[in-house]
Tab-separated table of C-alpha atoms in Angstrom:
chain	number	residue	atom	x	y	z
E	1	MET	CA	-67.532	-122.603	53.597
E	2	THR	CA	-70.883	-120.880	53.126
E	3	THR	CA	-71.380	-118.135	55.698
E	4	GLY	CA	-75.183	-118.327	55.815
E	5	THR	CA	-77.751	-121.099	55.798
E	6	LEU	CA	-80.533	-121.522	53.272
E	7	ILE	CA	-83.540	-122.916	55.129
E	8	THR	CA	-86.300	-124.598	53.163
E	9	VAL	CA	-89.597	-125.616	54.728
E	10	ALA	CA	-91.501	-128.566	53.276
E	11	PRO	CA	-94.795	-128.236	55.145
E	12	THR	CA	-97.118	-130.887	53.702
E	13	GLY	CA	-95.804	-133.606	51.390
E	14	ALA	CA	-97.926	-136.340	49.832
E	15	GLU	CA	-97.509	-139.161	52.340
E	16	SER	CA	-99.073	-138.244	55.698
E	17	ALA	CA	-102.826	-138.140	56.286
E	18	LYS	CA	-104.417	-135.125	57.942
E	19	ALA	CA	-106.388	-137.431	60.249
E	20	GLU	CA	-103.131	-138.888	61.581
E	21	VAL	CA	-101.160	-135.609	61.578
E	22	PRO	CA	-103.569	-132.826	62.587
E	23	ALA	CA	-100.830	-130.164	62.324
E	24	LEU	CA	-100.447	-130.809	58.584
E	25	PRO	CA	-101.423	-127.700	56.544
E	26	VAL	CA	-103.713	-128.955	53.778
E	27	THR	CA	-105.952	-125.996	52.893
E	28	LEU	CA	-104.660	-122.907	51.137
E	29	ASP	CA	-105.357	-120.779	54.211
E	30	GLU	CA	-103.422	-123.208	56.421
E	31	LEU	CA	-100.525	-123.306	53.962
E	32	LEU	CA	-100.367	-119.529	53.647
E	33	LEU	CA	-100.392	-119.049	57.425
E	34	THR	CA	-97.628	-121.647	57.780
E	35	ALA	CA	-95.605	-119.931	55.059
E	36	LYS	CA	-95.857	-116.521	56.728
E	37	GLU	CA	-94.900	-117.856	60.132
E	38	CYS	CA	-91.967	-119.891	58.791
E	39	GLU	CA	-90.692	-116.925	56.774
E	40	ALA	CA	-90.756	-114.785	59.923
E	41	LEU	CA	-88.609	-117.391	61.685
E	42	GLY	CA	-85.983	-117.592	58.941
E	43	ALA	CA	-87.163	-119.869	56.114
E	44	ALA	CA	-86.406	-118.557	52.612
E	45	VAL	CA	-87.829	-121.328	50.403
E	46	ILE	CA	-91.106	-123.232	50.618
E	47	HIS	CA	-91.308	-126.654	48.954
E	48	VAL	CA	-94.969	-127.108	48.059
E	49	HIS	CA	-97.284	-130.088	47.747
E	50	ILE	CA	-101.020	-129.394	47.695
E	51	ARG	CA	-104.151	-131.293	48.754
E	52	ASP	CA	-107.741	-131.414	47.504
E	53	ASP	CA	-110.943	-130.759	49.478
E	54	GLU	CA	-110.642	-134.197	51.078
E	55	ALA	CA	-106.987	-133.507	52.015
E	56	ARG	CA	-105.719	-135.986	49.433
E	57	PRO	CA	-102.585	-135.202	47.377
E	58	THR	CA	-103.376	-133.542	44.055
E	59	LEU	CA	-101.633	-131.882	41.129
E	60	ASP	CA	-104.744	-129.985	40.070
E	61	GLN	CA	-103.557	-127.146	37.850
E	62	GLY	CA	-106.069	-124.590	39.110
E	63	ARG	CA	-105.120	-125.237	42.723
E	64	LEU	CA	-101.427	-125.057	41.895
E	65	ARG	CA	-101.810	-121.682	40.184
E	66	GLU	CA	-103.913	-120.360	43.056
E	67	THR	CA	-101.334	-121.556	45.561
E	68	VAL	CA	-98.394	-119.959	43.742
E	69	ALA	CA	-100.291	-116.669	43.430
E	70	ALA	CA	-101.289	-116.638	47.117
E	71	LEU	CA	-97.761	-117.400	48.330
E	72	ARG	CA	-96.309	-114.700	46.071
E	73	GLU	CA	-98.826	-112.144	47.274
E	74	GLY	CA	-98.597	-113.029	50.957
E	75	THR	CA	-94.873	-113.755	51.379
E	76	ASP	CA	-91.462	-113.103	49.856
E	77	LEU	CA	-90.576	-116.799	49.997
E	78	ILE	CA	-89.088	-118.543	46.973
E	79	VAL	CA	-91.931	-120.799	45.812
E	80	GLN	CA	-90.693	-124.262	44.870
E	81	LEU	CA	-93.309	-126.692	43.564
E	82	SER	CA	-92.775	-130.429	43.818
E	83	SER	CA	-92.693	-132.164	40.444
E	84	GLY	CA	-92.610	-135.454	42.306
E	85	GLY	CA	-96.199	-135.324	43.493
E	86	ALA	CA	-97.255	-138.706	44.848
E	87	VAL	CA	-95.562	-141.886	43.617
E	88	THR	CA	-98.739	-142.765	41.667
E	89	ASP	CA	-98.943	-139.501	39.689
E	90	PRO	CA	-98.434	-139.807	35.905
E	91	GLU	CA	-95.534	-138.071	34.193
E	92	ALA	CA	-97.757	-135.708	32.204
E	93	ASP	CA	-99.303	-134.311	35.391
E	94	ARG	CA	-95.892	-133.940	37.006
E	95	LEU	CA	-94.561	-132.008	34.006
E	96	ALA	CA	-97.651	-129.791	34.005
E	97	VAL	CA	-96.671	-128.529	37.468
E	98	LEU	CA	-94.348	-126.122	35.640
E	99	ASP	CA	-97.372	-124.473	33.979
E	100	ALA	CA	-98.201	-122.898	37.355
E	101	GLY	CA	-95.102	-120.701	36.981
E	102	PRO	CA	-93.198	-121.317	40.235
E	103	ASP	CA	-89.834	-119.740	41.052
E	104	MET	CA	-88.347	-123.218	41.463
E	105	ALA	CA	-89.344	-126.849	41.025
E	106	SER	CA	-87.858	-130.110	42.170
E	107	CYS	CA	-86.181	-132.461	39.699
E	108	THR	CA	-85.492	-135.939	41.049
E	109	MET	CA	-82.450	-137.453	39.400
E	110	GLY	CA	-83.445	-141.091	39.197
E	111	THR	CA	-85.753	-143.918	40.161
E	112	VAL	CA	-85.646	-145.044	43.785
E	113	ASN	CA	-87.327	-147.519	46.112
E	114	PHE	CA	-89.634	-145.479	48.344
E	115	GLY	CA	-90.826	-147.539	51.289
E	116	ASP	CA	-93.137	-150.174	49.801
E	117	ASP	CA	-93.421	-148.248	46.533
E	118	VAL	CA	-91.179	-147.248	43.617
E	119	PHE	CA	-90.664	-143.570	42.797
E	120	LEU	CA	-90.187	-143.738	39.031
E	121	ASN	CA	-88.067	-141.107	37.259
E	122	ARG	CA	-87.085	-142.222	33.766
E	123	TRP	CA	-84.117	-140.559	32.056
E	124	GLU	CA	-86.343	-139.148	29.278
E	125	PHE	CA	-88.649	-137.622	31.896
E	126	ILE	CA	-85.721	-136.046	33.764
E	127	VAL	CA	-84.400	-134.510	30.530
E	128	ASP	CA	-87.854	-133.175	29.661
E	129	LEU	CA	-88.267	-131.619	33.105
E	130	HIS	CA	-84.773	-130.065	33.057
E	131	THR	CA	-85.089	-128.566	29.572
E	132	ARG	CA	-88.596	-127.217	30.159
E	133	MET	CA	-87.344	-125.427	33.268
E	134	GLN	CA	-84.485	-123.940	31.233
E	135	GLU	CA	-86.968	-122.638	28.641
E	136	ARG	CA	-89.372	-121.187	31.216
E	137	GLY	CA	-86.881	-119.548	33.564
E	138	ILE	CA	-87.608	-121.887	36.483
E	139	VAL	CA	-84.749	-122.818	38.809
E	140	PRO	CA	-84.479	-126.541	39.572
E	141	GLU	CA	-83.539	-128.139	42.844
E	142	TYR	CA	-82.057	-131.509	41.915
E	143	GLU	CA	-83.298	-134.124	44.389
E	144	ILE	CA	-80.697	-136.776	45.205
E	145	PHE	CA	-81.987	-139.953	46.871
E	146	GLU	CA	-78.972	-142.139	45.977
E	147	LEU	CA	-75.296	-141.405	45.313
E	148	GLY	CA	-75.709	-142.608	41.727
E	149	HIS	CA	-78.168	-139.762	41.163
E	150	LEU	CA	-75.213	-137.373	41.346
E	151	THR	CA	-73.609	-139.179	38.414
E	152	SER	CA	-76.883	-138.859	36.513
E	153	LEU	CA	-76.860	-135.127	37.254
E	154	GLN	CA	-73.318	-134.816	35.921
E	155	ARG	CA	-74.479	-136.548	32.727
E	156	LEU	CA	-77.571	-134.316	32.464
E	157	LEU	CA	-75.626	-131.069	32.800
E	158	GLY	CA	-72.939	-132.276	30.416
E	159	LYS	CA	-75.451	-133.093	27.673
E	160	TYR	CA	-78.096	-130.400	28.193
E	161	GLY	CA	-76.336	-127.511	29.895
E	162	LEU	CA	-76.662	-125.581	33.126
E	163	PRO	CA	-80.043	-124.783	34.647
E	164	HIS	CA	-81.711	-121.385	34.390
E	165	GLY	CA	-79.669	-118.876	36.376
E	166	GLY	CA	-76.489	-120.898	35.912
E	167	HIS	CA	-76.288	-122.135	39.517
E	168	VAL	CA	-76.561	-125.819	40.444
E	169	HIS	CA	-78.265	-126.611	43.751
E	170	VAL	CA	-78.991	-130.134	44.961
E	171	ASP	CA	-80.884	-131.569	47.905
E	172	PHE	CA	-79.707	-134.800	49.511
E	173	VAL	CA	-82.860	-136.633	50.611
E	174	MET	CA	-81.616	-139.041	53.248
E	175	GLY	CA	-83.234	-141.722	55.363
E	176	VAL	CA	-86.050	-142.774	53.003
E	177	PRO	CA	-86.602	-146.543	53.473
E	178	GLY	CA	-84.983	-148.089	50.408
E	179	ALA	CA	-82.714	-145.123	49.602
E	180	MET	CA	-79.444	-143.743	50.990
E	181	PRO	CA	-79.231	-143.689	54.805
E	182	GLY	CA	-79.296	-140.504	56.834
E	183	THR	CA	-75.802	-140.792	58.278
E	184	THR	CA	-72.808	-138.498	58.500
E	185	GLU	CA	-70.728	-140.988	56.519
E	186	THR	CA	-73.198	-140.970	53.630
E	187	LEU	CA	-73.461	-137.183	53.604
E	188	VAL	CA	-69.672	-136.874	53.497
E	189	ALA	CA	-69.531	-139.292	50.563
E	190	ALA	CA	-72.239	-137.331	48.725
E	191	ARG	CA	-70.480	-134.054	49.496
E	192	GLN	CA	-67.242	-135.376	48.005
E	193	MET	CA	-69.023	-136.329	44.773
E	194	LEU	CA	-70.021	-132.690	44.247
E	195	ARG	CA	-66.443	-132.151	43.043
E	196	ASP	CA	-67.556	-133.654	39.718
E	197	LEU	CA	-70.274	-130.999	39.313
E	198	PRO	CA	-69.831	-127.348	38.245
E	199	GLU	CA	-67.772	-125.140	40.534
E	200	GLY	CA	-69.916	-123.399	43.114
E	201	THR	CA	-72.547	-126.148	43.325
E	202	THR	CA	-74.386	-125.932	46.647
E	203	PHE	CA	-76.393	-128.492	48.571
E	204	SER	CA	-79.111	-128.805	51.128
E	205	ALA	CA	-79.851	-131.946	53.103
E	206	THR	CA	-83.128	-133.445	54.249
E	207	GLY	CA	-83.221	-136.047	57.008
E	208	ILE	CA	-86.359	-138.181	56.971
E	209	GLY	CA	-87.872	-139.180	60.301
E	210	ARG	CA	-85.374	-139.945	63.036
E	211	THR	CA	-82.455	-138.952	60.780
E	212	THR	CA	-83.527	-135.291	60.873
E	213	ILE	CA	-81.131	-134.117	63.586
E	214	PRO	CA	-78.013	-136.056	62.544
E	215	VAL	CA	-78.464	-134.918	58.932
E	216	MET	CA	-78.924	-131.275	59.982
E	217	LEU	CA	-75.764	-131.327	62.065
E	218	ALA	CA	-73.747	-133.108	59.375
E	219	SER	CA	-74.944	-130.722	56.669
E	220	LEU	CA	-74.102	-127.612	58.654
E	221	SER	CA	-70.632	-128.920	59.491
E	222	ALA	CA	-70.000	-129.678	55.791
E	223	GLY	CA	-71.078	-126.238	54.576
E	224	GLY	CA	-74.524	-127.348	53.460
E	225	HIS	CA	-78.028	-125.995	53.895
E	226	LEU	CA	-81.182	-127.361	55.530
E	227	ARG	CA	-84.664	-128.549	54.603
E	228	VAL	CA	-87.155	-129.362	57.339
E	229	GLY	CA	-90.915	-129.744	57.651
E	230	LEU	CA	-93.836	-132.050	58.289
E	231	GLU	CA	-93.330	-133.611	54.865
E	232	ASP	CA	-90.148	-135.151	56.196
E	233	THR	CA	-90.750	-135.778	59.881
E	234	ILE	CA	-93.818	-135.897	62.106
E	235	THR	CA	-92.024	-136.580	65.392
E	236	TYR	CA	-90.074	-133.835	67.163
E	237	ALA	CA	-88.526	-136.239	69.672
E	238	LYS	CA	-89.235	-139.779	70.809
E	239	GLY	CA	-92.894	-139.965	71.785
E	240	ARG	CA	-93.448	-136.272	70.995
E	241	PRO	CA	-95.374	-135.394	67.826
E	242	VAL	CA	-94.444	-132.266	65.886
E	243	GLU	CA	-96.787	-129.434	66.850
E	244	SER	CA	-96.228	-127.308	63.752
E	245	ASN	CA	-93.848	-126.634	60.888
E	246	MET	CA	-92.742	-123.542	62.767
E	247	GLN	CA	-91.387	-125.755	65.532
E	248	LEU	CA	-89.136	-127.530	63.016
E	249	VAL	CA	-88.007	-124.317	61.332
E	250	ALA	CA	-87.214	-122.749	64.710
E	251	ARG	CA	-85.006	-125.719	65.595
E	252	ALA	CA	-83.198	-125.506	62.248
E	253	VAL	CA	-82.653	-121.777	62.741
E	254	GLY	CA	-81.255	-122.429	66.205
E	255	PHE	CA	-78.817	-125.022	64.881
E	256	ALA	CA	-77.734	-122.680	62.077
E	257	GLN	CA	-77.096	-119.882	64.562
E	258	LEU	CA	-75.091	-122.201	66.821
E	259	ALA	CA	-72.977	-123.075	63.775
E	260	GLN	CA	-72.452	-119.308	63.261
E	261	ARG	CA	-74.180	-119.620	59.903
E	262	PRO	CA	-77.408	-117.644	60.391
E	263	PRO	CA	-80.364	-118.054	58.027
E	264	LEU	CA	-80.145	-116.372	54.648
E	265	THR	CA	-82.761	-113.737	53.948
E	266	THR	CA	-85.031	-114.302	50.981
E	267	ALA	CA	-83.017	-111.719	49.017
E	268	GLU	CA	-79.755	-113.519	49.831
E	269	ALA	CA	-81.344	-116.835	48.938
E	270	ARG	CA	-82.446	-115.511	45.543
E	271	GLN	CA	-78.928	-114.308	44.866
E	272	LEU	CA	-77.468	-117.693	45.853
E	273	LEU	CA	-79.873	-119.709	43.708
E	274	GLY	CA	-79.853	-117.443	40.677
E	275	ARG	CA	-83.462	-116.529	41.190
């Protein structure tokens, strides 16, 4: 049982519109302020999507580099860039995310239905992403949207070796329409499948929308870690919009403390993740 809790904040995402979610941080200044405030509350990792001047999702290389540099200068957070982008982004642009030199990057372990869309992750693309991160000293977080993605991860590690740093960390993304449900039963099943991965593998869990609270509680009880943020949920409670990412991080910190697994510091998080 892990004695502390790794808390990741995912503040923006690529799905919600600023006009519909005013609290969404879309400028660099807004993102940096959010990062500082969430770090002060107990977040150790920031999972980053960026927006352009019209608040639309972008993988612009200059903006990515500027964002990584600003977060490094202004916080001690582990900077994790999304290689998923938006579901319409081409593979070449998603691979180029690594050129911005983040501490970590996401690596989704398979194709999945994503609401009305398809989030495409071909095997060759996954291998390319994994091996490039090995070469560049970037730590992956393997995103698991379906239980079969864990089998794909076992295959990937068996054929191409451990990630940079030697530690395997996965994130169960639960409750996406078309993917695995955000239930305790599903999390337990996913947790059991980690036995087929290298010893010491750790996991976080992300509950999308109304699954946020049940997934947080299930993850903590199973020795897992937490990811929260406006990327994943825009409603704090029924009929009550989220006011800020800090509100979600504060709730996650409170749950972790109730579970007697207080938030890991950024230094402890780096040691855990091999970063």
